[in-house]
Amino acid sequence: MNTPRLLTRPLVRSLHPYVPGEQPKIKGLIKLNTNENPYPPSPRVLAAVKAAVDGRLRLYPNPSADGLREKLARLHGCRPDNLVVGNGSDELLALATRAFVEPRIVERGMRSASRSVVQYLTPSYSLYPVLAALHGAASNAVPFNPDFSLPSLPELKRERVWDFRAALTFITTPNAPGGRGYRTDELEALCRRMKGVVVLDEAYVDFAREHALRLALEHPHVLVSRTFSKAYSLCFQRIGYFVGHPELIEALHKIRDSYNVNGLGQIAAEATLEDLPYYRRNFKAILATREETSARLGGLGFQVLPSETNFILARPPRFSAEQWLEKLRARQILVRWFSAPEVRNDLRITIGTPAEMERLLRAAAAILGAKR
Ligand SMILES: *Cc1c(COP(=O)(O)O)cnc(C)c1O
């Protein structure tokens, strides 16, 4: 028999997997590293989940989350066949790669290599390149402008790096980790030029000024990705969904697992939609905290980018961002640092409760005040 190493496909052996933010179990830790919502789910959501925990756990859940899709269809003014629900939106991003992109292995017989291209702007969600690599597809990573604005169409054309025929293009809007939001009309202008599928990843859109949902209903090649994780305090339950043309949606239904969405997650998400005012109050609180934290960090010498999300990207003074990560950690505050060259001088800080931000600001002031 071969060694276990050789039993694994070479592609998988050499894969650099996605690295999620840590979830350490440290008491008293202030966790500002994975953009979780600092507020709990609505009491009605907790009650609905608790009421569902009994002998019925032995049964399979609804295989296509029909109840949830009907409620989402009502919310978004579309039909259930415009919707597919996933085990978090991450699952759907992976399914999109498998449904719309040819692995490179068949490239030779194809008219155009674009059929094997997964395209995205950098820096953005670092899962996209992993999905491309895992599928055996090519990645086309095109840099944002330095201020995280979208390159203009003439710029994209002139640079000749953007592939208007890419099989699948991911656009994170608002952007992560930059936090910048994009206008629907500029996204639409870009989408209009694209020949392949475009996924607008709106994981943070509830904290933004605009959303682009109508593009998924008006353009047959555009999908909008949403999640209950960040804005709806439901990371634990893993619920995300795509909105789009029924034929693209049908392709994703075809290749997903039959029971891809767990039952308690479906119940929690449905109950969430019954109490949206509770969440809108939280969005408002998070936005207010975000603006105040940004201003006060600015006062301490941090350069903070304007954000339309529940996190900020901040360039710290005096010490390197990596040193700040350690210094804050020593004070029980966990933020996120990425080693990618465009953002290695920055910290990504999730907006927590006002009390948590107060602790962050005090820690930052103490670090700056510390002699040495
Ligand atoms: C968090 C996040 C997701 C994934 O969310 P899940 O629904 O929890 O899988 C997708 N895209 C971006 C940009 C994110 O930040």
Coordinates of N, CA, C and O in Angstrom, one line a residue, residues 9 11 97-110 113 115-117 132-138 167:
R9 N -4.5 13.2 -3.2 CA -4.2 13.8 -4.5 C -3.1 14.9 -4.3 O -3.1 15.6 -3.4
L11 N -2.9 17.7 -5.7 CA -3.5 19.0 -5.6 C -3.8 19.3 -4.2 O -3.6 20.4 -3.7
T97 N -18.2 27.6 -7.4 CA -16.9 27.3 -8.1 C -17.1 26.0 -8.9 O -16.7 25.8 -10.1
R98 N -17.7 25.0 -8.2 CA -17.9 23.7 -8.9 C -18.9 23.7 -10.0 O -18.8 23.0 -11.0
A99 N -19.9 24.6 -9.9 CA -21.0 24.6 -10.9 C -20.6 25.4 -12.1 O -21.1 25.1 -13.2
F100 N -19.8 26.4 -12.0 CA -19.6 27.3 -13.1 C -18.2 27.4 -13.7 O -18.0 28.1 -14.7
V101 N -17.2 26.7 -13.0 CA -15.9 26.8 -13.5 C -15.3 25.4 -13.9 O -15.6 24.5 -13.2
E102 N -14.7 25.4 -15.0 CA -14.1 24.1 -15.5 C -12.7 23.9 -14.7 O -12.0 24.9 -14.7
P103 N -12.5 22.7 -14.2 CA -11.1 22.5 -13.7 C -10.1 22.6 -14.8 O -10.5 22.4 -16.0
R104 N -8.9 23.0 -14.5 CA -7.9 23.3 -15.5 C -7.6 22.1 -16.4 O -7.1 22.3 -17.5
I105 N -7.9 21.0 -15.8 CA -7.5 19.7 -16.5 C -8.1 19.6 -17.9 O -7.5 19.0 -18.8
V106 N -9.3 20.2 -18.1 CA -9.9 20.1 -19.4 C -9.6 21.3 -20.3 O -10.1 21.4 -21.4
E107 N -8.7 22.2 -19.8 CA -8.5 23.4 -20.4 C -8.0 23.3 -21.9 O -8.5 24.0 -22.8
R108 N -7.2 22.3 -22.2 CA -6.6 22.1 -23.5 C -7.7 22.0 -24.6 O -7.5 22.6 -25.6
G109 N -8.7 21.3 -24.3 CA -9.8 21.1 -25.3 C -10.7 22.3 -25.4 O -11.6 22.3 -26.2
M110 N -10.5 23.3 -24.5 CA -11.5 24.4 -24.5 C -11.1 25.5 -25.5 O -9.9 25.7 -25.7
A113 N -9.3 29.7 -22.2 CA -9.0 29.3 -20.8 C -9.8 30.0 -19.8 O -9.9 29.6 -18.6
R115 N -12.8 29.8 -19.2 CA -13.7 28.9 -18.6 C -13.2 28.3 -17.3 O -14.0 27.8 -16.5
S116 N -11.9 28.4 -17.1 CA -11.3 27.8 -15.9 C -10.8 28.9 -14.9 O -10.0 28.6 -14.1
V117 N -11.3 30.1 -15.1 CA -10.7 31.2 -14.3 C -11.7 31.7 -13.2 O -12.9 31.9 -13.5
A132 N -10.6 28.2 -5.7 CA -10.1 28.0 -7.1 C -9.0 26.9 -7.1 O -9.1 26.0 -7.9
A133 N -8.1 27.0 -6.1 CA -7.0 26.0 -6.1 C -7.5 24.6 -5.9 O -7.1 23.6 -6.6
L134 N -8.5 24.5 -5.0 CA -9.0 23.2 -4.6 C -9.8 22.5 -5.8 O -9.8 21.3 -6.0
H135 N -10.3 23.4 -6.6 CA -11.1 22.9 -7.8 C -10.2 22.7 -9.0 O -10.6 22.1 -10.0
G136 N -8.9 23.0 -8.9 CA -8.0 22.9 -10.0 C -8.3 23.9 -11.0 O -8.0 23.7 -12.2
A137 N -8.8 25.1 -10.6 CA -9.0 26.2 -11.5 C -7.9 27.2 -11.4 O -7.1 27.2 -10.5
A138 N -7.9 28.2 -12.4 CA -6.9 29.2 -12.3 C -7.5 30.4 -11.5 O -8.7 30.7 -11.5
A167 N -14.9 32.7 -15.9 CA -16.1 31.9 -15.7 C -16.8 32.4 -14.4 O -18.0 32.4 -14.3

